């Protein structure tokens, strides 16, 4: 089962006792995940959303009506048991509290007697609580609903959290048993989920805050038993327990931390539910891809609060799996022990099925695109067999992307881009394998009660109030099938191979820009890949056109949007300057990628021999603000001497790196100090900051009439910014840069 290969960042099974470095790495990653969770809650939490519970209701009419009737019956049974338990208490806390049975408050009398879906209504007389059930609820649930958290001091130790956990388990177990009995007596054609809980301790502490992990697992009720200990890959949602009602924010932070693991370990996870239990106050949280929507409080110390909570649990038990956050188009076949993935093609309007062989990229964040990549083969027609081993391997990319460029009204569609690239470049054999060939692609299709629907954030939130939905970015769920399957650059065997694939990638980049009118805009070490031929030779491939944009559309942008991978972004991109983005921004990104790889190495062996990043000038490109990164790049790139001293002298001395040093020297000179352009189009500084003057960095010259022999002779003399002048002749400079990379191949 592929999910088993993805251990959570906080799991002790990830630790290698033989390596203290791995201990430090795991601890650093854990704290990074905690910081991510805190930021997600601080920036993305929307509290007291009344309609968030509606998103859990079954969509099918029969399921929905059954859920209403079943929840009312469960509430009636629950209140009867609680009342008996409290009345039989001989002096404990329960005897001091009034019995709050209000079983008819959930559903009006006329609705209770109504036949639902052609089925006779169940009656409370059909249920006789066992002595064991009474004892369980008395010892756990009664303690929880009687818990007085408001009178406690939050600074005291969380000694009551185990009682809250046991109370939740007791209530969930009661609801599950009651629903199973009611359903067995009244309906036989509706599948239901089985509601159960399990606990797993994990010590997490930050800012004097400690947590006890507590998870809720909902699985399809197949009637089978298993001895396998549940883990994150089995959980439908997480539950964060805190002792006091006023600790809601802290509970949400830990819930976000735990929910991240669901996205990491479950390949078919679209979104996630979660629960916080602070004292007797319970809230449901829905984790969309950019926001967390938290419900109003459900106080289980009151009958009304218990009623709403039982209705929620009932809805989760009876709703469709896609309403729980699962993707029905990604399925695990327990018999054949593999994942099966459906891919819809918007051009042919056909769906193909693929068998996953490997996972090369997973979702590792709470918010965002949640990109997952699978290596797969097309499924055979024989249901007893797996993939067709004669069919070529393909890469399936699954992601939640925003179709509109942030800060603009320009649409982006990676499927359309790849289709256009395929059709335009298909006959150019020199470019075969240098770009992803689209095999199929389109929006993921979800089968709803009203038919097939495109999977979007709005589909997830369709039952939530419109004013709340407007606060959440509407992402679309795309799935793309491509070939060939590439390898990451850290699998390269030498610097010579790196230089070869760079030439291939930039040849593809140039052709795509010129012939398709598309700019990639996100060159990074992850988006440059390669594959090998039968003789072991390498071919570079430019991948991931999710941030690509039509060049014509960019020229009409009032303010170019800022996209890309921060350490490799161009100076203009980092500074969000108003000048237009061109192919030179991507070439600039390539220089930064090669600087990084030359400094820290491309393989593990190279990286082991490299200096610690913290001791290198280039460190500021990876651990800093966009403004500071831009200033650092201006400093190093403007002056040849600074570039040699602070970048090239730190290139590794291993075999082959001298050739990379030469390539970088010429690429920087061609882009920033090109002899074929006027002095006003050279360098990186127009109005230099104080540090540049203090360091004696040469200042840009004012263009003179003698500059008419240069490539930028026709550029408006009023344009004095070097970046802006180069942007006007970007195509010519890009051709020179491409010539450099081809010469070094």
XYZ file of C-alpha atoms in Angstrom:
745
model
C 0.000 0.000 0.000
C 1.724 3.130 -1.185
C 0.547 5.311 1.677
C 2.626 3.200 4.018
C 5.783 4.599 2.470
C 4.865 8.109 3.602
C 5.650 8.469 7.282
C 4.461 11.608 9.002
C 7.066 14.195 9.836
C 6.478 13.752 13.531
C 6.494 9.971 13.587
C 9.258 8.303 15.548
C 9.455 5.625 12.837
C 11.128 8.213 10.608
C 14.092 8.531 12.977
C 17.359 6.727 12.375
C 19.147 6.133 15.662
C 22.439 5.810 13.790
C 22.412 9.426 12.677
C 22.161 12.448 14.959
C 21.837 14.604 11.839
C 18.586 12.838 11.021
C 17.319 13.486 14.538
C 18.072 17.183 14.082
C 16.466 17.197 10.644
C 13.267 15.568 11.894
C 13.066 17.941 14.850
C 13.590 20.933 12.556
C 10.883 19.701 10.178
C 8.488 19.141 13.063
C 8.914 22.669 14.333
C 8.492 23.952 10.782
C 5.176 22.079 10.585
C 4.079 23.578 13.896
C 4.924 27.073 12.621
C 2.947 26.345 9.440
C -0.062 25.273 11.522
C 0.098 28.419 13.632
C 0.230 30.598 10.533
C -2.658 28.697 8.926
C -4.874 29.350 11.941
C -3.724 32.928 12.486
C -4.249 33.898 8.844
C -6.867 31.453 7.580
C -9.340 30.675 10.383
C -12.936 31.830 9.872
C -14.808 31.308 13.141
C -18.458 30.673 14.025
C -19.617 29.751 10.521
C -23.201 28.651 11.165
C -23.617 26.858 7.850
C -20.379 24.846 7.943
C -22.234 21.859 9.409
C -24.482 21.832 6.342
C -21.477 20.771 4.262
C -21.575 17.406 6.050
C -25.168 16.575 5.143
C -25.758 13.753 2.652
C -26.536 14.962 -0.862
C -28.812 12.120 -1.946
C -32.416 12.718 -0.896
C -32.942 9.285 0.636
C -29.697 9.485 2.595
C -30.523 13.001 3.779
C -34.008 12.097 4.996
C -32.721 8.982 6.708
C -30.006 11.001 8.444
C -32.594 13.431 9.822
C -34.790 10.658 11.201
C -31.919 8.521 12.491
C -30.314 11.470 14.313
C -33.595 12.262 16.071
C -33.906 8.635 17.195
C -30.312 8.517 18.439
C -30.818 11.772 20.377
C -33.901 10.351 22.060
C -32.037 7.202 23.082
C -29.032 9.177 24.287
C -31.050 11.526 26.479
C -32.945 8.599 27.999
C -29.696 6.840 28.926
C -28.139 10.019 30.338
C -31.237 10.692 32.398
C -31.210 7.184 33.885
C -27.490 7.403 34.602
C -27.834 10.755 36.364
C -30.848 9.685 38.376
C -29.120 6.503 39.544
C -26.021 8.359 40.662
C -25.765 8.090 44.449
C -24.174 11.398 45.252
C -21.739 11.944 42.392
C -21.619 14.942 40.100
C -24.433 13.631 37.959
C -26.910 13.616 40.892
C -26.335 17.302 41.471
C -27.290 18.197 37.924
C -30.812 18.332 36.569
C -31.736 15.768 33.964
C -31.796 17.655 30.659
C -33.789 15.208 28.562
C -35.401 17.090 25.718
C -35.696 14.388 23.121
C -38.428 16.103 21.118
C -36.517 19.373 20.724
C -34.604 18.065 17.731
C -37.579 17.124 15.543
C -41.192 18.325 15.733
C -43.750 15.706 16.697
C -45.384 15.689 13.288
C -42.042 14.895 11.648
C -41.220 12.106 14.096
C -44.241 10.080 13.046
C -43.752 10.736 9.345
C -42.753 7.911 7.048
C -39.368 8.642 5.437
C -38.562 7.274 2.007
C -41.341 4.720 2.261
C -39.980 3.286 5.542
C -41.848 3.045 8.794
C -40.390 5.230 11.553
C -38.342 3.578 14.255
C -39.471 4.052 17.850
C -37.501 4.443 21.032
C -39.332 1.483 22.534
C -37.366 -0.770 20.187
C -34.196 0.134 22.044
C -33.387 -1.174 25.492
C -30.052 0.124 26.708
C -27.896 -2.616 28.106
C -26.400 -2.438 31.544
C -22.978 -2.297 29.931
C -23.973 0.736 27.842
C -25.310 2.512 30.926
C -22.113 1.829 32.840
C -19.932 3.019 29.949
C -21.829 6.272 29.577
C -21.955 6.793 33.336
C -18.216 6.397 33.757
C -17.067 8.354 30.705
C -19.756 10.403 29.007
C -21.371 11.629 32.209
C -18.006 12.801 33.495
C -17.406 14.701 30.292
C -20.769 16.462 30.018
C -20.598 17.313 33.736
C -17.103 18.751 33.445
C -16.909 22.375 34.667
C -14.046 23.887 32.666
C -14.917 27.548 33.100
C -14.004 27.528 36.789
C -10.521 26.164 36.144
C -7.289 28.050 35.515
C -5.859 27.382 31.991
C -2.344 27.567 33.421
C -2.904 24.421 35.486
C -1.842 21.007 34.141
C -4.242 19.419 31.619
C -5.200 16.573 33.947
C -8.771 16.304 32.637
C -7.955 15.843 28.973
C -8.000 12.009 29.209
C -11.524 12.261 30.663
C -12.628 14.391 27.705
C -11.067 11.914 25.300
C -12.847 8.999 26.969
C -16.107 10.949 26.892
C -15.787 11.550 23.155
C -15.054 7.869 22.575
C -18.098 6.874 24.633
C -20.428 9.220 22.752
C -19.083 8.275 19.328
C -19.380 4.595 20.181
C -22.938 5.051 21.393
C -23.981 6.886 18.215
C -22.341 4.256 16.031
C -24.068 1.350 17.772
C -27.437 3.085 17.776
C -27.223 3.971 14.077
C -26.228 0.429 13.146
C -29.216 -0.994 15.045
C -31.678 1.542 13.610
C -30.430 1.013 10.066
C -30.598 -2.773 10.398
C -34.269 -2.543 11.331
C -35.350 0.007 8.714
C -33.072 0.274 5.650
C -30.882 -2.152 3.770
C -29.934 -0.372 0.546
C -27.842 2.517 1.910
C -24.171 2.008 2.669
C -22.961 3.657 5.855
C -19.603 4.492 7.340
C -18.566 3.007 10.648
C -17.786 5.547 13.335
C -14.965 4.671 15.718
C -12.149 6.349 17.620
C -8.578 5.559 18.414
C -5.931 7.344 20.395
C -2.281 7.729 19.634
C 0.024 9.688 21.883
C 2.628 12.054 20.515
C 4.590 14.547 22.544
C 4.541 17.973 20.904
C 5.528 21.083 22.806
C 6.026 24.663 21.704
C 5.678 27.974 23.539
C 4.893 26.135 26.793
C 2.071 24.320 25.013
C 1.825 20.532 25.002
C -0.652 18.364 23.162
C -1.973 14.851 23.291
C -2.819 13.536 19.863
C -6.308 12.092 19.473
C -7.728 10.847 16.216
C -11.168 9.853 14.943
C -11.388 7.215 12.234
C -14.416 6.672 10.019
C -14.189 3.679 7.709
C -16.627 1.954 5.408
C -18.579 -0.594 7.448
C -17.769 -3.832 5.659
C -18.462 -5.997 8.672
C -14.907 -7.251 8.738
C -12.513 -7.024 11.664
C -8.849 -6.200 11.610
C -6.011 -6.392 14.089
C -4.053 -3.656 12.336
C -3.348 -0.684 14.585
C -4.935 2.425 12.987
C -2.689 5.235 11.826
C -3.003 8.579 10.039
C -3.739 6.883 6.746
C -6.860 5.360 8.356
C -8.231 8.511 9.970
C -11.080 10.410 8.386
C -10.519 13.354 10.674
C -8.466 14.490 13.647
C -9.661 15.624 17.057
C -7.724 18.143 19.155
C -8.599 18.010 22.850
C -7.932 20.802 25.329
C -9.087 21.100 28.899
C -10.572 24.588 28.868
C -13.157 26.319 26.680
C -10.943 29.385 26.265
C -8.203 27.281 24.646
C -10.025 27.054 21.317
C -7.316 28.850 19.355
C -4.606 26.542 20.678
C -6.742 23.528 19.868
C -7.209 24.762 16.301
C -3.456 25.155 15.896
C -2.828 21.584 16.937
C -5.720 20.337 14.837
C -4.131 22.009 11.803
C -0.799 20.380 12.650
C -2.424 16.936 12.755
C -4.598 17.510 9.685
C -1.497 18.182 7.619
C -0.640 14.518 8.140
C -3.916 13.457 6.552
C -3.009 15.289 3.351
C 0.447 13.719 3.493
C -0.531 10.102 4.116
C -3.804 9.828 2.191
C -3.439 9.947 -1.564
C -7.184 10.373 -2.151
C -7.707 13.268 0.247
C -9.448 16.317 -1.317
C -10.177 18.297 1.852
C -10.489 17.431 5.524
C -12.817 17.709 8.471
C -11.660 18.027 12.062
C -12.980 18.475 15.577
C -11.854 20.487 18.564
C -13.081 19.595 22.038
C -12.272 22.225 24.660
C -13.902 21.231 27.914
C -17.497 20.475 26.960
C -17.394 22.744 23.906
C -17.069 20.981 20.553
C -16.538 22.649 17.170
C -16.266 21.179 13.691
C -13.602 22.545 11.350
C -13.514 22.223 7.576
C -10.048 22.534 6.046
C -10.366 23.923 2.528
C -7.228 24.725 0.543
C -6.798 28.293 1.781
C -9.075 28.670 4.813
C -10.274 26.797 7.905
C -14.007 27.176 8.527
C -14.970 26.598 12.163
C -18.546 25.972 13.292
C -20.371 27.546 16.172
C -19.927 25.890 19.551
C -21.750 22.664 20.407
C -21.915 22.445 24.203
C -22.389 18.786 25.090
C -23.337 19.686 28.657
C -26.706 20.748 27.239
C -29.265 18.666 25.378
C -29.345 21.156 22.486
C -25.570 20.961 22.102
C -25.642 17.171 22.195
C -28.424 17.143 19.611
C -26.417 19.221 17.120
C -23.316 17.094 17.717
C -25.250 13.851 17.227
C -26.746 15.221 14.016
C -23.234 16.001 12.792
C -21.948 12.521 13.649
C -24.966 10.993 11.938
C -24.398 13.054 8.804
C -20.757 11.999 8.682
C -21.809 8.370 9.049
C -24.389 8.512 6.266
C -23.025 11.053 3.767
C -21.252 10.240 0.519
C -17.506 9.652 0.800
C -16.696 12.745 -1.272
C -18.518 14.835 1.344
C -16.043 13.504 3.915
C -13.159 14.820 1.836
C -12.275 11.713 -0.165
C -11.713 11.520 -3.906
C -13.789 8.699 -5.423
C -11.695 8.847 -8.600
C -8.643 7.572 -6.656
C -9.354 4.135 -5.191
C -7.333 1.479 -3.385
C -7.924 -2.102 -4.532
C -7.327 -4.204 -1.424
C -7.374 -7.467 -3.401
C -4.819 -6.434 -6.024
C -3.036 -4.132 -3.566
C -2.709 -1.096 -5.780
C -4.138 2.370 -6.291
C -6.357 2.996 -9.296
C -6.674 6.522 -10.699
C -9.257 7.830 -13.163
C -8.228 10.602 -15.550
C -10.825 12.556 -17.499
C -9.785 14.152 -20.783
C -11.684 17.346 -21.550
C -10.845 17.150 -25.272
C -12.194 13.641 -25.979
C -14.579 13.668 -22.976
C -13.419 10.143 -22.160
C -12.101 8.731 -18.885
C -9.114 6.395 -18.681
C -8.060 4.373 -15.641
C -4.458 3.942 -14.554
C -2.674 1.731 -12.034
C -0.251 3.589 -9.784
C 3.250 2.104 -9.567
C 4.977 4.806 -7.564
C 4.425 8.166 -5.883
C 7.059 10.752 -6.710
C 5.443 13.859 -5.190
C 2.972 14.185 -2.336
C 1.020 16.943 -0.594
C 3.105 18.288 2.284
C 1.154 21.316 3.453
C -2.082 22.390 5.118
C -2.989 24.932 2.439
C -2.103 25.321 -1.215
C -2.243 23.288 -4.402
C -1.655 19.898 -2.716
C 0.155 18.662 -5.802
C 0.590 14.893 -6.026
C 2.411 13.056 -8.815
C 2.068 9.365 -9.610
C 3.987 7.092 -11.960
C 1.416 4.786 -13.544
C 0.439 2.563 -16.463
C -2.908 2.344 -18.172
C -5.234 -0.280 -16.730
C -5.983 -3.407 -18.714
C -9.485 -4.501 -19.682
C -9.071 -7.650 -17.581
C -10.484 -6.859 -14.094
C -8.391 -9.627 -12.541
C -5.094 -8.099 -13.678
C -3.366 -4.853 -12.923
C -1.700 -2.517 -15.397
C -0.751 -3.289 -18.954
C 2.988 -3.870 -18.646
C 3.409 -3.280 -22.373
C 1.982 0.220 -22.122
C 4.464 3.058 -21.471
C 4.759 4.639 -18.070
C 3.054 7.982 -17.621
C 3.157 10.691 -14.984
C -0.161 11.733 -13.446
C -0.208 15.179 -11.858
C -3.086 15.949 -9.491
C -3.410 19.451 -8.057
C -5.779 22.148 -6.831
C -4.897 25.239 -8.790
C -6.301 28.733 -9.021
C -7.344 29.397 -12.631
C -6.814 33.152 -12.378
C -3.414 34.766 -11.871
C -3.357 36.417 -8.416
C -3.880 40.160 -8.625
C -5.103 40.016 -12.225
C -7.946 38.740 -14.361
C -5.732 36.622 -16.616
C -6.867 33.001 -16.851
C -4.386 30.117 -16.607
C -4.999 26.589 -17.856
C -2.110 24.128 -17.765
C -4.085 21.508 -19.696
C -4.772 23.941 -22.540
C -1.126 25.037 -22.542
C 0.197 21.468 -22.738
C -2.281 20.617 -25.477
C -1.116 23.625 -27.488
C 2.561 22.784 -26.921
C 1.984 19.182 -27.999
C 0.161 20.135 -31.173
C 2.620 22.872 -32.153
C 5.889 21.031 -31.458
C 4.866 17.453 -32.284
C 6.587 17.436 -35.680
C 9.876 18.860 -34.377
C 11.874 15.710 -33.626
C 14.752 17.701 -32.149
C 12.501 18.679 -29.245
C 10.995 15.246 -28.558
C 11.181 14.476 -24.854
C 12.155 18.013 -23.805
C 8.623 18.928 -22.699
C 5.729 16.931 -21.179
C 3.544 15.359 -23.869
C -0.103 15.575 -22.840
C -1.877 12.192 -22.903
C -5.058 13.260 -21.109
C -6.137 16.117 -18.909
C -9.035 18.030 -17.473
C -10.923 18.801 -14.307
C -11.667 15.924 -11.940
C -15.281 14.781 -12.242
C -17.313 13.997 -9.104
C -20.509 11.944 -9.345
C -23.181 13.850 -7.403
C -26.889 13.233 -6.952
C -27.629 15.571 -9.863
C -25.036 13.991 -12.153
C -21.375 14.689 -12.811
C -19.861 17.928 -11.474
C -16.465 19.594 -11.853
C -14.509 19.294 -8.616
C -13.868 22.770 -7.217
C -13.665 24.531 -3.879
C -17.160 25.844 -4.528
C -18.459 22.268 -4.869
C -17.017 21.471 -1.432
C -18.593 24.592 0.058
C -21.831 24.603 -1.959
C -24.035 24.341 1.167
C -22.182 27.084 3.051
C -23.486 30.647 3.121
C -22.508 32.742 0.119
C -20.866 35.493 2.172
C -18.523 32.910 3.678
C -17.783 31.233 0.337
C -16.764 34.608 -1.054
C -13.892 34.694 1.457
C -12.427 31.424 0.163
C -10.321 31.205 -2.994
C -12.079 29.035 -5.572
C -9.574 26.442 -6.737
C -10.200 23.844 -9.405
C -9.117 20.221 -9.170
C -7.113 19.269 -12.263
C -5.547 15.942 -13.233
C -3.038 15.683 -16.066
C -1.506 12.566 -17.650
C 1.862 13.164 -19.332
C 4.824 11.352 -20.793
C 7.710 10.646 -20.625
C 8.378 10.179 -16.920
C 11.330 12.282 -15.793
C 13.825 11.998 -12.969
C 14.895 14.803 -10.599
C 18.219 16.447 -11.311
C 19.825 15.105 -8.122
C 19.880 11.714 -9.896
C 22.304 13.041 -12.498
C 25.713 11.392 -12.526
C 27.867 14.389 -13.422
C 28.033 18.103 -14.086
C 28.465 17.291 -17.767
C 24.993 15.709 -17.734
C 23.595 18.796 -15.992
C 24.984 21.051 -18.721
C 23.479 18.795 -21.401
C 19.988 18.854 -19.920
C 20.150 22.621 -19.385
C 20.701 23.002 -23.108
C 17.699 20.766 -23.835
C 15.449 22.541 -21.367
C 16.232 26.029 -22.622
C 15.820 24.938 -26.245
C 12.314 23.762 -25.332
C 11.726 26.968 -23.367
C 12.690 29.091 -26.375
C 10.520 27.122 -28.798
C 7.525 27.272 -26.474
C 7.921 31.040 -26.061
C 8.384 31.757 -29.770
C 6.007 29.263 -31.347
C 3.327 28.918 -28.666
C 3.538 32.379 -27.127
C 3.825 30.937 -23.596
C 6.171 31.962 -20.797
C 6.947 29.331 -18.156
C 7.598 31.776 -15.250
C 8.639 29.188 -12.665
C 12.042 27.743 -13.500
C 13.380 25.939 -10.430
C 15.516 22.933 -9.561
C 12.300 20.895 -9.239
C 10.947 21.883 -12.659
C 14.033 20.819 -14.596
C 14.045 17.051 -15.017
C 15.622 14.456 -17.285
C 15.183 10.959 -18.647
C 17.638 8.469 -20.123
C 17.594 6.689 -23.446
C 18.454 3.043 -24.012
C 22.151 3.918 -24.314
C 22.235 5.834 -21.034
C 22.250 9.286 -22.596
C 20.283 12.061 -20.911
C 17.592 14.356 -22.265
C 16.476 17.385 -20.291
C 12.781 18.184 -19.833
C 11.022 21.372 -18.727
C 7.980 20.529 -16.603
C 5.218 22.153 -14.540
C 3.402 24.804 -16.563
C 0.966 25.567 -13.757
C 2.278 29.144 -13.461
C 2.720 29.664 -17.196
C 0.983 32.520 -18.936
C 0.415 33.731 -22.463
C 2.925 36.416 -23.364
C 0.191 38.459 -25.036
C -1.854 38.427 -21.829
C 1.120 39.563 -19.767
C 1.638 42.604 -21.963
C -1.844 43.759 -20.999
C -1.327 43.320 -17.256
C -1.420 46.606 -15.354
C 0.760 45.050 -12.659
C 2.577 41.776 -13.446
C 1.849 39.162 -10.814
C 4.613 37.719 -8.677
C 4.971 33.957 -9.239
C 7.739 31.402 -9.030
C 10.026 29.739 -6.511
C 11.442 32.398 -4.186
C 15.191 31.527 -4.242
C 15.227 31.400 -8.051
C 12.907 34.280 -8.909
C 14.205 37.170 -11.011
C 14.953 40.508 -9.409
C 12.004 42.222 -11.076
C 9.706 39.423 -9.964
C 10.940 39.597 -6.372
C 10.477 43.356 -6.265
C 7.069 43.134 -7.995
C 8.193 45.862 -10.346
C 5.778 47.278 -12.870
C 7.911 46.414 -15.907
C 6.713 43.602 -18.137
C 7.991 40.065 -17.593
C 9.864 38.481 -20.481
C 11.846 35.358 -21.334
C 14.844 37.070 -19.686
C 13.193 36.626 -16.282
C 13.278 32.860 -16.828
C 16.871 32.984 -18.052
C 17.768 34.922 -14.924
C 16.118 32.175 -12.872
C 18.261 29.581 -14.663
C 21.425 31.434 -13.611
C 20.322 31.343 -9.967
C 19.527 27.614 -10.217
C 22.982 26.865 -11.598
C 24.612 29.068 -8.944
C 22.835 27.073 -6.260
C 23.621 23.652 -7.745
C 27.224 24.629 -8.343
C 27.601 25.740 -4.751
C 25.855 22.923 -2.882
C 26.153 20.187 -5.531
C 23.654 18.153 -7.497
C 24.072 14.694 -5.971
C 24.161 13.547 -2.376
C 27.882 12.900 -2.707
C 28.465 16.477 -3.871
C 26.321 17.899 -1.087
C 28.167 15.897 1.564
C 31.411 17.558 0.496
C 29.937 21.056 0.177
C 30.273 23.764 2.809
C 27.379 24.383 5.136
C 24.917 26.703 3.413
C 24.949 29.011 6.421
C 28.583 29.879 5.647
C 27.929 30.862 2.038
C 26.969 34.295 0.649
C 24.262 32.562 -1.377
C 22.408 31.661 1.827
C 20.470 34.944 1.630
C 18.628 33.657 -1.426
C 16.958 30.892 0.564
C 16.360 32.321 4.025
C 15.266 35.890 3.629
C 12.527 38.237 2.531
C 11.843 38.870 -1.149
C 13.243 42.399 -0.827
C 16.484 41.244 0.776
C 16.902 38.441 -1.751
C 16.473 40.951 -4.576
C 19.050 43.307 -3.030
C 21.508 40.441 -2.640
C 21.071 39.395 -6.258
C 21.470 42.968 -7.483
C 24.730 43.195 -5.601
C 26.181 39.911 -6.868
C 24.964 40.153 -10.473
C 25.654 43.823 -11.232
C 29.418 43.708 -10.954
C 31.607 40.988 -12.483
C 34.100 41.200 -9.639
C 31.446 40.709 -6.985
C 29.992 37.782 -8.940
C 33.373 36.060 -9.138
C 34.239 36.710 -5.489
C 30.917 35.837 -3.871
C 29.552 33.191 -6.244
C 32.079 31.607 -8.574
C 34.805 31.243 -5.967
C 32.397 29.162 -3.893
C 31.595 26.743 -6.709
C 32.664 23.229 -5.718
C 36.081 22.022 -6.824
C 34.849 18.549 -7.701
C 35.294 17.069 -11.156
C 33.366 18.911 -13.868
C 32.458 21.961 -11.809
C 35.065 24.109 -13.562
C 33.030 23.821 -16.760
C 29.923 24.964 -14.870
C 31.906 27.909 -13.506
C 32.766 28.963 -17.068
C 29.162 28.566 -18.220
C 27.884 30.725 -15.370
C 30.479 33.419 -16.035
C 29.395 33.742 -19.678
C 25.638 33.513 -18.942
C 25.833 36.338 -16.391
C 27.907 38.464 -18.746
C 25.521 37.846 -21.650
C 22.461 38.805 -19.611
C 23.728 41.619 -17.406
C 26.891 42.920 -19.138
C 26.194 42.210 -22.797
C 28.700 43.983 -25.052
C 26.090 44.212 -27.788
C 23.851 46.560 -25.800
C 24.441 50.106 -24.656
C 25.855 50.840 -21.229
C 22.410 51.957 -20.061
C 21.082 48.428 -20.681
C 23.824 46.785 -18.635
C 24.032 45.905 -14.961
C 21.391 45.705 -12.253
C 21.438 49.141 -10.669
C 19.660 52.274 -11.828
C 19.162 54.090 -8.554
C 21.632 52.200 -6.350
C 20.909 51.714 -2.637
C 23.388 53.165 -0.099
C 25.231 49.885 0.355
C 26.156 49.896 -3.362
C 27.691 53.372 -3.129
C 29.584 52.448 0.063
C 31.040 49.377 -1.657
C 32.180 51.349 -4.663
C 30.047 49.454 -7.170
C 30.150 51.110 -10.580
C 27.195 53.326 -11.384
C 25.201 53.035 -14.641
C 26.076 55.410 -17.436
C 23.710 57.753 -19.223
C 23.095 56.696 -22.860
C 24.903 58.762 -25.465
C 24.309 59.231 -29.207
C 27.303 56.998 -29.923
C 25.296 54.025 -28.619
C 23.382 53.775 -31.913
C 25.290 50.693 -33.034
C 23.914 48.634 -30.132
C 20.957 46.242 -30.123
C 18.883 48.629 -28.014
C 19.430 51.572 -30.374
C 15.705 51.777 -31.155
C 14.613 51.652 -27.516
C 13.159 54.908 -26.199
C 16.065 56.924 -24.659
C 13.705 57.933 -21.851
C 13.859 54.326 -20.609
C 16.950 54.376 -18.409
C 16.277 51.358 -16.215
C 18.595 48.585 -17.394
C 16.005 45.852 -16.824
C 13.359 47.769 -18.748
C 15.711 48.409 -21.695
C 16.727 44.742 -21.876
C 13.050 43.749 -21.742
C 12.485 45.672 -24.983
C 15.018 43.459 -26.795
C 14.460 40.303 -24.735
C 14.158 37.965 -27.726
C 17.536 38.945 -29.178
C 19.376 38.558 -25.854
C 17.586 35.249 -25.218
C 18.856 33.923 -28.546
C 22.422 34.766 -27.472
C 21.879 33.008 -24.142
C 20.534 29.928 -25.906
C 23.592 29.919 -28.144
C 25.799 29.868 -25.047
C 24.065 26.814 -23.566
C 24.158 24.965 -26.887
C 27.872 25.642 -27.237
C 28.571 24.114 -23.818
C 26.529 20.936 -24.458
